[in-house]
Amino acid sequence: MQRRSFIQAVGATAAALGVPSVFAQEWPTGPVRIVVGFPPGGGTDALARVVAQKLSVMWNQTVIVENKGGVAGVLAAEYVSTQPSDGSTLLMAHINSHALAPSLQPKLRYDVQRDFVPIVLVGVTPNLLIASPTQKAVTVKDIVALCAAEPGKVSFGSAGAGSAQHLALEMFKLQAKVDALHVPYKGSGPLLADLMGSQIQYSFETMTAATPHVKSGKVIGVAQTRLKRAKGHPGIPTMQEQGFEGFEATTWYGLAGPGRLPSAIADKINRDVNTVLAMPDVQERLDTYGAEDGGGSRDKFAKFISSEIDKWARVVRDGKVKVDA
């Protein structure tokens, strides 16, 4: 990955346009769309709606969340990459579209570095390693032992081939030096239904989707996949605490615009979203979703995306991960 060129490119094209700051002060002059690459009700959609509602008030303009599901968020990213760079269409970028797809889909119709301007990181959530209610191996150590005893037979569900859940499993397999059975579903809903019914055994599910079922006791929370425990699950230890040093497999969200978005507009959106994320009621909502560490500069988000692209490219390479294009 050419990290330096990516970071330097953030806003460079826009700067060449010479857009005066007064233009950003007047913007937006009409409705703004935040495109989400998943159906309503999921974590990405929920966070987009929290931000959109606050920005609507702040800007005195309608901010619409538009759902364009498909290919784990890739179709929405393709769409936004072709939209006018006037700030009227933004993307709720996601780990799937901006960190996993570049390595998994060689025929990707957009280039993350060229076709998007990173604006602001909205939040980072852990995944939760969860077990069906009938499982007896409910520590990471015991799950590793089970996989070693039954190579290729212990089942882990995901929301689809190439999803964040799938890649978390691949990272686990590499670090534990075990094999396991990947069972892809068309989304978290059917995955969780089968997990609760014990048709599959485990999943590295997103915290947003898994939390209600862990809280209700319908599935068992085994581990979370950030280096620190999330506020919403203080009683569930991390993978690192259970012997997997440095294990971090997150799901993250952030706003991005089409590749020629003027720096003046991108800077304004960054400032305003940082203001939104600092609001106490927004912080409370984010905590319920397990979304932490959002906000900061455009450069922070650009560097974060680059590091995630590099990290998951190594997992894809070392794990010899392939998905259908």
Coordinates of C-alpha atoms in Angstrom, one line a residue:
M1 CA 0.0 0.0 0.0
Q2 CA 1.3 3.5 -0.8
R3 CA 0.3 5.0 2.5
R4 CA 2.2 8.2 2.0
S5 CA 0.6 9.0 -1.4
F6 CA -2.8 8.2 0.1
I7 CA -2.5 10.6 3.0
Q8 CA -0.9 13.3 0.9
A9 CA -3.7 12.9 -1.6
V10 CA -6.4 13.7 1.0
G11 CA -7.7 17.1 -0.1
A12 CA -4.9 17.7 -2.5
T13 CA -7.1 17.8 -5.6
A14 CA -9.7 19.9 -3.7
A15 CA -7.0 22.4 -2.7
A16 CA -6.1 22.8 -6.4
L17 CA -9.6 23.9 -7.0
G18 CA -9.0 27.0 -4.9
V19 CA -12.4 26.9 -3.2
P20 CA -12.7 29.9 -0.9
S21 CA -13.6 29.3 2.8
V22 CA -16.8 31.4 2.3
F23 CA -18.1 28.6 0.0
A24 CA -17.9 26.2 2.9
Q25 CA -19.6 28.7 5.2
E26 CA -22.5 28.9 2.9
W27 CA -22.7 25.1 2.3
P28 CA -25.0 23.2 2.4
T29 CA -27.5 25.0 0.2
G30 CA -29.7 21.9 -0.2
P31 CA -30.4 18.4 1.2
V32 CA -27.4 16.2 1.9
R33 CA -27.5 12.4 1.6
I34 CA -25.6 9.9 3.7
V35 CA -25.5 6.6 1.8
V36 CA -25.4 3.5 3.9
G37 CA -24.3 0.2 2.3
F38 CA -26.6 -2.0 4.5
P39 CA -30.4 -2.3 5.1
P40 CA -32.1 -0.3 7.8
G41 CA -31.7 -1.5 11.4
G42 CA -28.0 -2.5 11.4
G43 CA -25.2 -0.8 13.2
T44 CA -24.0 1.3 10.2
D45 CA -27.6 2.6 9.6
A46 CA -28.1 3.4 13.3
L47 CA -24.9 5.4 13.6
A48 CA -25.7 7.3 10.3
R49 CA -29.1 8.2 11.6
V50 CA -27.7 9.6 14.9
V51 CA -25.3 11.8 13.0
A52 CA -27.8 12.8 10.3
Q53 CA -30.4 14.0 12.8
K54 CA -28.0 16.3 14.6
L55 CA -26.5 17.7 11.4
S56 CA -30.0 18.4 10.1
V57 CA -30.5 20.7 13.0
M58 CA -27.0 22.2 12.9
W59 CA -27.1 23.0 9.2
N60 CA -30.9 23.8 9.0
Q61 CA -31.0 21.4 6.0
T62 CA -32.5 18.0 5.5
V63 CA -29.8 15.3 5.9
I64 CA -31.2 12.0 4.5
V65 CA -29.9 8.5 5.2
E66 CA -30.2 6.5 2.0
N67 CA -29.8 2.7 2.2
K68 CA -28.1 0.9 -0.8
G69 CA -27.4 -2.6 0.5
G70 CA -25.4 -5.2 -1.4
V71 CA -22.0 -6.9 -1.5
A72 CA -21.3 -6.1 2.1
G73 CA -21.3 -2.3 1.5
V74 CA -19.4 -2.3 -1.7
L75 CA -22.3 -1.3 -3.9
A76 CA -22.9 1.8 -1.9
A77 CA -19.3 2.7 -2.1
E78 CA -19.3 2.2 -5.9
Y79 CA -22.3 4.5 -6.1
V80 CA -20.9 7.3 -4.0
S81 CA -17.6 7.2 -5.9
T82 CA -19.4 8.3 -9.0
Q83 CA -21.5 11.1 -7.5
P84 CA -20.8 14.9 -7.8
S85 CA -18.1 16.2 -5.5
D86 CA -20.2 19.0 -4.1
G87 CA -20.9 17.6 -0.7
S88 CA -24.5 16.6 -1.5
T89 CA -23.7 12.9 -1.3
L90 CA -21.6 11.3 1.4
L91 CA -20.8 7.7 2.3
M92 CA -20.9 6.1 5.7
A93 CA -17.7 4.2 4.9
H94 CA -17.3 0.8 6.6
I95 CA -14.4 -1.6 7.1
N96 CA -15.9 -3.9 4.5
S97 CA -15.9 -1.3 1.7
H98 CA -12.7 0.5 2.6
A99 CA -10.4 -2.0 4.2
L100 CA -11.4 -5.5 3.3
A101 CA -12.7 -5.2 -0.3
P102 CA -9.4 -3.8 -1.8
S103 CA -7.7 -7.1 -1.0
L104 CA -10.6 -9.5 -1.5
Q105 CA -12.0 -8.1 -4.7
P106 CA -9.4 -7.6 -7.5
K107 CA -12.1 -6.3 -9.9
L108 CA -13.3 -3.6 -7.5
R109 CA -14.8 -0.7 -9.4
Y110 CA -13.3 2.0 -7.2
D111 CA -10.0 2.9 -5.7
V112 CA -10.2 3.8 -2.0
Q113 CA -7.2 6.2 -2.3
R114 CA -8.2 7.9 -5.5
D115 CA -12.0 8.0 -5.4
F116 CA -12.7 9.0 -1.8
V117 CA -11.9 11.8 0.6
P118 CA -11.8 10.6 4.2
I119 CA -13.7 13.1 6.4
V120 CA -14.1 11.8 9.9
L121 CA -14.0 8.5 11.9
V122 CA -17.4 8.1 13.5
G123 CA -16.7 5.1 15.7
V124 CA -14.9 1.8 16.2
T125 CA -16.7 -1.3 17.7
P126 CA -15.3 -4.7 18.7
N127 CA -16.7 -7.9 17.4
L128 CA -17.9 -10.3 20.0
L129 CA -16.9 -14.0 19.9
I130 CA -20.2 -15.6 20.8
A131 CA -21.2 -19.2 21.3
S132 CA -24.5 -21.1 20.9
P133 CA -26.3 -21.7 24.1
T134 CA -25.5 -25.5 24.1
Q135 CA -21.7 -25.1 23.7
K136 CA -19.5 -26.4 26.5
A137 CA -16.3 -24.8 25.2
V138 CA -16.9 -21.2 26.2
T139 CA -13.4 -19.8 26.7
V140 CA -11.0 -19.0 24.0
K141 CA -8.6 -21.6 25.3
D142 CA -11.2 -24.3 25.1
I143 CA -12.4 -23.3 21.7
V144 CA -8.8 -23.5 20.4
A145 CA -8.6 -27.0 21.9
L146 CA -11.9 -28.0 20.3
C147 CA -10.7 -26.8 16.9
A148 CA -7.4 -28.6 17.3
A149 CA -9.3 -31.8 18.2
E150 CA -11.8 -31.5 15.3
P151 CA -9.9 -29.7 12.5
G152 CA -12.2 -28.2 9.9
K153 CA -15.4 -29.2 11.7
V154 CA -16.1 -26.5 14.3
S155 CA -18.4 -24.1 12.7
F156 CA -18.2 -20.3 12.7
G157 CA -20.9 -18.2 11.1
S158 CA -20.4 -14.9 9.3
A159 CA -22.6 -12.3 7.6
G160 CA -21.1 -13.3 4.3
A161 CA -17.8 -14.2 2.6
G162 CA -15.4 -11.3 2.9
S163 CA -17.3 -9.7 5.8
A164 CA -15.7 -8.4 9.0
Q165 CA -16.9 -11.5 10.8
H166 CA -15.3 -13.8 8.2
L167 CA -11.9 -11.9 8.4
A168 CA -11.9 -12.0 12.2
L169 CA -12.3 -15.8 11.9
E170 CA -9.3 -15.9 9.5
M171 CA -7.2 -13.9 11.9
F172 CA -8.1 -16.3 14.7
K173 CA -7.2 -19.3 12.6
L174 CA -3.9 -17.8 11.7
Q175 CA -3.0 -16.9 15.3
A176 CA -4.3 -20.1 16.9
K177 CA -2.8 -22.2 14.1
V178 CA -6.1 -24.2 13.8
D179 CA -8.6 -24.9 11.1
A180 CA -12.3 -24.3 11.4
L181 CA -15.4 -24.4 9.2
H182 CA -16.6 -21.0 7.9
V183 CA -20.4 -20.8 7.3
P184 CA -21.4 -17.7 5.4
Y185 CA -24.9 -16.2 5.7
K186 CA -26.7 -13.4 3.9
G187 CA -26.5 -11.1 6.9
S188 CA -26.4 -11.2 10.7
G189 CA -30.1 -12.0 11.1
P190 CA -30.1 -15.6 9.8
L191 CA -26.6 -16.2 11.3
L192 CA -27.9 -15.3 14.8
A193 CA -31.1 -17.3 14.3
D194 CA -29.0 -20.4 13.5
L195 CA -26.5 -19.7 16.3
M196 CA -29.3 -19.4 18.9
G197 CA -30.8 -22.6 17.5
S198 CA -27.4 -24.4 17.7
Q199 CA -27.2 -25.1 14.0
I200 CA -23.8 -23.5 14.1
Q201 CA -21.4 -23.2 17.1
Y202 CA -19.7 -19.8 17.1
S203 CA -19.4 -16.4 15.4
F204 CA -17.2 -13.3 15.6
E205 CA -20.4 -11.2 15.3
T206 CA -20.5 -7.4 15.4
M207 CA -21.1 -6.0 18.9
T208 CA -24.2 -4.0 17.7
A209 CA -25.9 -7.2 16.4
A210 CA -24.8 -9.5 19.1
T211 CA -25.4 -7.4 22.2
P212 CA -29.2 -7.9 22.6
H213 CA -28.8 -11.7 22.4
V214 CA -25.9 -11.8 24.8
K215 CA -27.8 -9.6 27.3
S216 CA -30.9 -11.9 27.0
G217 CA -28.8 -15.0 27.5
K218 CA -29.7 -16.5 24.1
V219 CA -26.0 -16.7 23.1
I220 CA -22.9 -16.8 25.2
G221 CA -20.4 -13.9 25.1
V222 CA -16.9 -15.4 25.1
A223 CA -14.5 -12.6 24.1
Q224 CA -14.4 -9.2 22.5
T225 CA -11.9 -8.3 19.8
R226 CA -10.4 -4.9 20.8
L227 CA -7.4 -4.5 23.0
K228 CA -9.5 -2.8 25.6
R229 CA -12.9 -3.8 26.9
A230 CA -15.9 -1.8 25.6
K231 CA -17.9 0.1 28.1
G232 CA -21.0 -1.8 27.1
H233 CA -19.5 -5.2 28.0
P234 CA -17.2 -4.7 31.0
G235 CA -17.6 -8.3 32.1
I236 CA -16.4 -10.0 28.8
P237 CA -12.6 -10.3 28.5
T238 CA -10.8 -9.4 25.4
M239 CA -9.0 -11.9 23.1
Q240 CA -5.7 -10.4 24.3
E241 CA -6.6 -11.1 27.9
Q242 CA -7.3 -14.7 26.9
G243 CA -3.8 -15.2 25.4
F244 CA -4.1 -13.7 21.9
E245 CA -1.6 -10.9 22.1
G246 CA -2.4 -8.0 19.9
F247 CA -5.6 -9.5 18.5
E248 CA -7.8 -6.7 17.3
A249 CA -10.5 -7.2 14.7
T250 CA -13.0 -4.4 14.7
T251 CA -15.9 -3.0 12.8
W252 CA -15.6 0.7 12.1
Y253 CA -17.6 3.5 10.5
G254 CA -16.7 7.0 9.1
L255 CA -17.9 9.6 6.7
A256 CA -16.2 10.0 3.4
G257 CA -17.0 12.0 0.2
P258 CA -16.3 11.5 -3.5
G259 CA -12.7 11.9 -4.5
R260 CA -12.8 15.6 -5.6
L261 CA -14.7 16.9 -2.6
P262 CA -13.3 20.4 -1.9
S263 CA -11.1 20.6 1.3
A264 CA -13.2 23.5 2.6
I265 CA -16.4 21.4 2.6
A266 CA -14.6 18.4 4.0
D267 CA -13.1 20.5 6.8
K268 CA -16.5 21.9 7.7
I269 CA -18.1 18.5 7.9
N270 CA -15.2 17.3 10.0
R271 CA -15.6 20.1 12.5
D272 CA -19.4 19.8 12.7
V273 CA -19.3 16.0 13.1
N274 CA -16.7 16.4 15.9
T275 CA -19.2 18.7 17.6
V276 CA -22.0 16.2 17.2
L277 CA -19.9 13.3 18.6
A278 CA -19.1 15.3 21.7
M279 CA -22.8 15.9 22.6
P280 CA -23.7 14.0 25.8
D281 CA -26.8 12.4 24.3
V282 CA -24.9 11.2 21.2
Q283 CA -22.1 9.8 23.4
E284 CA -24.8 7.9 25.3
R285 CA -26.2 6.4 22.1
L286 CA -22.7 5.5 20.8
D287 CA -21.9 3.7 24.1
T288 CA -25.0 1.5 23.6
Y289 CA -23.7 0.5 20.2
G290 CA -20.2 -0.1 21.5
A291 CA -18.9 2.7 19.2
E292 CA -15.9 4.4 20.7
D293 CA -12.9 6.5 19.7
G294 CA -14.7 8.5 16.9
G295 CA -13.8 12.0 15.9
G296 CA -10.5 13.7 15.3
S297 CA -8.9 15.1 12.2
R298 CA -9.3 14.1 8.6
D299 CA -5.6 13.0 8.6
K300 CA -6.3 10.7 11.6
F301 CA -9.1 9.0 9.6
A302 CA -6.9 8.7 6.5
K303 CA -4.0 7.1 8.4
F304 CA -6.5 4.8 10.1
I305 CA -7.9 3.6 6.8
S306 CA -4.4 3.0 5.4
S307 CA -3.4 1.0 8.5
E308 CA -6.5 -1.2 8.2
I309 CA -6.0 -1.8 4.5
D310 CA -2.4 -3.0 5.2
K311 CA -3.4 -5.2 8.2
W312 CA -6.2 -7.0 6.5
A313 CA -4.2 -7.4 3.3
R314 CA -1.7 -9.4 5.4
V315 CA -4.5 -11.6 6.8
V316 CA -5.9 -12.2 3.3
R317 CA -2.5 -13.1 2.0
D318 CA -1.3 -15.2 4.9
G319 CA -4.6 -17.0 5.3
K320 CA -5.0 -17.4 1.5
V321 CA -8.5 -16.0 1.8
K322 CA -10.6 -16.0 -1.4
V323 CA -14.1 -14.9 -2.0
D324 CA -16.3 -14.8 -5.1
A325 CA -15.8 -11.5 -7.0

